[in-house]
CSV table of N, CA, C and O in Angstrom, one decimal:
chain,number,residue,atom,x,y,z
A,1,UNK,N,0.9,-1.2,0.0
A,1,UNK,CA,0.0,0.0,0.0
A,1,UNK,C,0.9,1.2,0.0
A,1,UNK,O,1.8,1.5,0.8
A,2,UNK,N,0.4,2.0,-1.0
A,2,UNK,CA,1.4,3.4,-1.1
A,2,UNK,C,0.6,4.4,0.4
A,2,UNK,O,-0.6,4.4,0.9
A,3,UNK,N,1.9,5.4,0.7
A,3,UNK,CA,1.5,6.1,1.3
A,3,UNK,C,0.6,6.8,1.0
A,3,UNK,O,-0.3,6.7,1.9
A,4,UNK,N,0.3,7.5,0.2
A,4,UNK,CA,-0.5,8.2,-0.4
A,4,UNK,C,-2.1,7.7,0.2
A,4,UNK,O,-3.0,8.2,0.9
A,5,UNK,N,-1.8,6.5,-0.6
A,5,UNK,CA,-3.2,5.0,-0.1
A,5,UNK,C,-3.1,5.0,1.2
A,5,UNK,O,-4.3,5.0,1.6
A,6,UNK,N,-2.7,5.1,1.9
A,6,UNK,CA,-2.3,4.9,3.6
A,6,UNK,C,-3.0,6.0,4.3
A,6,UNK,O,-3.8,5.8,5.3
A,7,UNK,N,-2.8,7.3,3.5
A,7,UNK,CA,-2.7,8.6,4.4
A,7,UNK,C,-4.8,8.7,4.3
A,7,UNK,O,-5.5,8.8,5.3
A,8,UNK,N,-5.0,8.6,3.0
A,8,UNK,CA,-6.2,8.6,2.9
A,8,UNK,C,-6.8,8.1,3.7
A,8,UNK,O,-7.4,8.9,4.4
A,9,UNK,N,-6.9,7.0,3.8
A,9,UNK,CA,-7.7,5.5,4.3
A,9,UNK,C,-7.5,5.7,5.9
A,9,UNK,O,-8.0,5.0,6.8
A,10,UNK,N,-6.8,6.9,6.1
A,10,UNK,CA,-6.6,6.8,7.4
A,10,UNK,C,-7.8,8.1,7.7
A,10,UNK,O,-8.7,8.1,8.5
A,11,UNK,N,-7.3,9.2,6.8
A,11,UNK,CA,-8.2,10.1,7.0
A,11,UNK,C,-9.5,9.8,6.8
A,11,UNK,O,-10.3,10.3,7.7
A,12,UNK,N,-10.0,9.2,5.9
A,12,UNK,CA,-11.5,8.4,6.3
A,12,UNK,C,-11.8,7.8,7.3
A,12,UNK,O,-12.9,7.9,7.8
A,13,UNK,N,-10.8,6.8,8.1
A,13,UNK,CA,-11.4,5.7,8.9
A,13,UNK,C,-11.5,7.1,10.3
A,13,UNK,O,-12.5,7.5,10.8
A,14,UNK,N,-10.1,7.8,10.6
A,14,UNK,CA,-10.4,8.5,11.6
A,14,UNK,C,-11.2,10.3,11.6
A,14,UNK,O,-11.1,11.1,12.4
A,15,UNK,N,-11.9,10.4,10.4
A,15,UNK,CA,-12.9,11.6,10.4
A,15,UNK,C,-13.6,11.3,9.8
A,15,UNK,O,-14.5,10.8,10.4
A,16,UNK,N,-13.6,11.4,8.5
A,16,UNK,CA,-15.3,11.2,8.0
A,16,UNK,C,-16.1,10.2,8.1
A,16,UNK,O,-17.2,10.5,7.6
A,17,UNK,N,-16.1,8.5,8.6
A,17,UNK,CA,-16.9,7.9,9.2
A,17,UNK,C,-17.2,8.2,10.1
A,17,UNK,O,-18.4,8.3,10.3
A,18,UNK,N,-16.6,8.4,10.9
A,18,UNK,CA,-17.0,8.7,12.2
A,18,UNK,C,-18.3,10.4,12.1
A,18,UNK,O,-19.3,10.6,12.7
A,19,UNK,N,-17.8,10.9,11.4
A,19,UNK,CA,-18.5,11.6,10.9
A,19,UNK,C,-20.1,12.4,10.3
A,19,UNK,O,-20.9,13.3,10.5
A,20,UNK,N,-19.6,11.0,9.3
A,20,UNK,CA,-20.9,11.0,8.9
A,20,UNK,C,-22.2,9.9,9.4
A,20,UNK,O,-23.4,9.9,9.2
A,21,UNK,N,-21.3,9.0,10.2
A,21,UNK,CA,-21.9,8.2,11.3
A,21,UNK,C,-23.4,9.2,12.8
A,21,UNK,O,-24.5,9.2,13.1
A,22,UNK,N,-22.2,9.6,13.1
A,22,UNK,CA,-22.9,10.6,13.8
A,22,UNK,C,-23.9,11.5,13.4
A,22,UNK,O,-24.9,11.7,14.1
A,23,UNK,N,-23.6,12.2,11.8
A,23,UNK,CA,-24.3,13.1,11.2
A,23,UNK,C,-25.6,12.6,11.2
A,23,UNK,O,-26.5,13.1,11.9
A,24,UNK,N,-25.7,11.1,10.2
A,24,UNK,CA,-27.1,10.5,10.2
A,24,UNK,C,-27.5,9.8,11.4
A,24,UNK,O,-28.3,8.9,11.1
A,25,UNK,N,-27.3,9.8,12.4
A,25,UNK,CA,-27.6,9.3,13.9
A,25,UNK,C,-28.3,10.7,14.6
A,25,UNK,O,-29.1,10.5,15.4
A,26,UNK,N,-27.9,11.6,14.3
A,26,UNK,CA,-28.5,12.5,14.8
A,26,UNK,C,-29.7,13.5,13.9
A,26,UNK,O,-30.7,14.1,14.5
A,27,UNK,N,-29.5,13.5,12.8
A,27,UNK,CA,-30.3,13.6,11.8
A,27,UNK,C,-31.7,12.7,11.4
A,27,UNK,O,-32.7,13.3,11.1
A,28,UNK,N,-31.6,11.2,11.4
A,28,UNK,CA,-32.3,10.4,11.4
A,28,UNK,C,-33.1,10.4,13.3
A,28,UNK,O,-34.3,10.2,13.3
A,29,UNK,N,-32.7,10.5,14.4
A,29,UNK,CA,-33.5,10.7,15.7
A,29,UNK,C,-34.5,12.5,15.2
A,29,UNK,O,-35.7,12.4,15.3
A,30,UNK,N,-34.0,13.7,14.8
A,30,UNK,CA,-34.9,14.7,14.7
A,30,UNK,C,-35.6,14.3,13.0
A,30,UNK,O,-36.8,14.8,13.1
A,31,UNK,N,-35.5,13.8,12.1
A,31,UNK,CA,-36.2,13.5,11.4
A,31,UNK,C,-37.0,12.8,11.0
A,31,UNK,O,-37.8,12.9,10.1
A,32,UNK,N,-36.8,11.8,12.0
A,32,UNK,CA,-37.6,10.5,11.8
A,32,UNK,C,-36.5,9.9,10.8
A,32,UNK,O,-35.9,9.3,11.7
A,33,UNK,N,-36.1,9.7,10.2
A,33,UNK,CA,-35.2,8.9,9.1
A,33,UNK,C,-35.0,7.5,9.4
A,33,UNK,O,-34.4,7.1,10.4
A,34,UNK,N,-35.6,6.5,8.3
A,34,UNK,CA,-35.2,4.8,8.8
A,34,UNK,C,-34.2,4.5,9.2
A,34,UNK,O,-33.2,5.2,8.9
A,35,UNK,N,-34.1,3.5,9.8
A,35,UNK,CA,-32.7,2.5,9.7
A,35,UNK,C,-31.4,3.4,10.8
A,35,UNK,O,-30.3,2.8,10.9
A,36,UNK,N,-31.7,4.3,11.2
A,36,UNK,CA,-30.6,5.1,12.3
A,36,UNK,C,-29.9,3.6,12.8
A,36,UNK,O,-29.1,3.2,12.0
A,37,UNK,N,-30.2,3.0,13.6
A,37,UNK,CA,-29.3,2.6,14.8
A,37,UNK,C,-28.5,1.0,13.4
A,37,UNK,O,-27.3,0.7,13.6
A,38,UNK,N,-29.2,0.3,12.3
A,38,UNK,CA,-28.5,-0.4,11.3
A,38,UNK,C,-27.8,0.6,10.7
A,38,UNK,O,-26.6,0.7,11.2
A,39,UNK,N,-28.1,1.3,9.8
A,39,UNK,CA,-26.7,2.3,9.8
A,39,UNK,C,-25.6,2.7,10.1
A,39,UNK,O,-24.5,2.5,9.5
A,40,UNK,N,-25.7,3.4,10.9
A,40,UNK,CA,-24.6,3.6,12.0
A,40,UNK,C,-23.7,2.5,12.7
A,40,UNK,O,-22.5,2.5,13.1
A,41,UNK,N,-24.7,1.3,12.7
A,41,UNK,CA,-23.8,0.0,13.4
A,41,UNK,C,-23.3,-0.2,11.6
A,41,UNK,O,-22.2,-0.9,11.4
A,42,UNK,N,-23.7,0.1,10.8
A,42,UNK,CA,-22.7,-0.7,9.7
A,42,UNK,C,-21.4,0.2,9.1
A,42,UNK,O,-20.6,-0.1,8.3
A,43,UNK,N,-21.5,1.7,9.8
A,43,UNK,CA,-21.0,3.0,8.6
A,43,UNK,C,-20.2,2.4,10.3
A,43,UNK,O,-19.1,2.9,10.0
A,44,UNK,N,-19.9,1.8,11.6
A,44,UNK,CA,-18.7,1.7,12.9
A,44,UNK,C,-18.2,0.4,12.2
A,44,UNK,O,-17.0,0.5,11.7
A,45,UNK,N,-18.8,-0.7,12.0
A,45,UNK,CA,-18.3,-1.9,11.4
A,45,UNK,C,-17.1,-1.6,11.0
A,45,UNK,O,-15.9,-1.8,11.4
A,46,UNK,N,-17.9,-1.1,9.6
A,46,UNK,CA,-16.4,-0.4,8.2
A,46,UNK,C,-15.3,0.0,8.5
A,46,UNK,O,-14.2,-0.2,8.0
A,47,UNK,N,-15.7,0.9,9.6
A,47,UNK,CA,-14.6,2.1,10.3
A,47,UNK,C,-13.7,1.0,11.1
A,47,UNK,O,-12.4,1.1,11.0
A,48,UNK,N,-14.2,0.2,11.8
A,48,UNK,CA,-13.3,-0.8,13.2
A,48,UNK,C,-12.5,-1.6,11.9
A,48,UNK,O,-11.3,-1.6,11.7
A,49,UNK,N,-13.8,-2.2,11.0
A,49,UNK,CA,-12.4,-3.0,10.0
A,49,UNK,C,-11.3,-2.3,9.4
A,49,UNK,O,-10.2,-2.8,9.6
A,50,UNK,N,-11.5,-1.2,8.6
A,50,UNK,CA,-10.5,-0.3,7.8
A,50,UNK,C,-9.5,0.4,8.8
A,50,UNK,O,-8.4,0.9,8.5
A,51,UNK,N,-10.1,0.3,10.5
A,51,UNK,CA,-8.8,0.3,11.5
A,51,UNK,C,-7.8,-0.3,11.6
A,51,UNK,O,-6.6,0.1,11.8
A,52,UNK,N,-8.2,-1.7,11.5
A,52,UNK,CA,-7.4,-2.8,11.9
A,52,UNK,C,-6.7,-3.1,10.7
A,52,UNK,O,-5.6,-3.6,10.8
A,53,UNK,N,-7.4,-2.8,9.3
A,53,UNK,CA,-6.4,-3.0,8.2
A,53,UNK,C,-5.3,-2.5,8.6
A,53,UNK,O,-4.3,-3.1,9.1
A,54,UNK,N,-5.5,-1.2,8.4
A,54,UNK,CA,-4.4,0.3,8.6
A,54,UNK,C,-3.4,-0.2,9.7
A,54,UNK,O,-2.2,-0.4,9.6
A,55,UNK,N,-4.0,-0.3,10.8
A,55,UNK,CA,-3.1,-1.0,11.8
A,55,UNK,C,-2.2,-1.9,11.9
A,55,UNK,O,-1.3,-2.0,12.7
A,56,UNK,N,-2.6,-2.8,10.9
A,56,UNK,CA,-1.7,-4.2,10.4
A,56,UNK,C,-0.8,-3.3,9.5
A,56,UNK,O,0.3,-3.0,9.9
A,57,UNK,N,-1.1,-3.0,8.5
A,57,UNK,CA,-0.4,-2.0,7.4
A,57,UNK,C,0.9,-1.5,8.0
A,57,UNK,O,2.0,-1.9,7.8
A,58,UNK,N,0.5,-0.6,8.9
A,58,UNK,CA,1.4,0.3,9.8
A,58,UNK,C,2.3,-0.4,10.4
A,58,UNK,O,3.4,0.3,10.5
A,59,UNK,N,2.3,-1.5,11.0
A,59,UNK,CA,2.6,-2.4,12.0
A,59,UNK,C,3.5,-2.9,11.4
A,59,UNK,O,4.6,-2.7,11.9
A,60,UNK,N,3.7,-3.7,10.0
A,60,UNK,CA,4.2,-4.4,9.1
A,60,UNK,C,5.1,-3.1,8.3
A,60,UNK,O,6.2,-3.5,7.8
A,61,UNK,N,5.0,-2.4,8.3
A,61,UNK,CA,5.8,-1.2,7.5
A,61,UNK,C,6.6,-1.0,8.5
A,61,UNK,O,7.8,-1.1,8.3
A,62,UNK,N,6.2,-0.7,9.7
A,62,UNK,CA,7.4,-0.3,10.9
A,62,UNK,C,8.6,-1.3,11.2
A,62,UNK,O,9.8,-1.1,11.3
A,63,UNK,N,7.8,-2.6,11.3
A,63,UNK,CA,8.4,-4.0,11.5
A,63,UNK,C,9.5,-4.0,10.0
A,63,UNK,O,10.5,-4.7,10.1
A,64,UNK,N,9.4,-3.6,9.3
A,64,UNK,CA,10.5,-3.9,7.9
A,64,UNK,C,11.0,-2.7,8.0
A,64,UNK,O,11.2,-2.3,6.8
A,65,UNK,N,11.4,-1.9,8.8
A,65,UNK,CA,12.2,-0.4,8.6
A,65,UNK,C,12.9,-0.5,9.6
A,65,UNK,O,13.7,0.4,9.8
A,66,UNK,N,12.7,-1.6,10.6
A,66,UNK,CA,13.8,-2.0,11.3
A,66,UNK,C,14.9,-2.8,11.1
A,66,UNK,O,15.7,-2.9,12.1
């Protein structure tokens, strides 16, 4: 994975999911909007997995620069 790919994937996993997670969790409670609490459990899922990729990634890149 290039840095580039790295830097992104990180910026997504730690802002805009979390982000837009929230957005429609709080949006869908004053709106009425379906599906709030399945959403939100699926838009954290994505987020915890694309963590643990990144974290493996990271982990293994540090481990070979030693």
């Amino acid at each position: 994975m290039s840095n580039k790919v790295y830097d992104i994937l990180k910026w997504i996993a730690q802002f805009f999911l979390p982000a837009v997670g929230t957005l429609y969790f709080a949006i869908a409670g004053i709106w009425g909007l379906p599906y709030g609490e399945q959403i939100v459990g699926t838009i954290t899922a994505v987020d915890t997995f694309l963590g643990v990729v990144l974290g493996v990634s990271s982990y293994q890149y540090n481990k070979e620069s030693e």
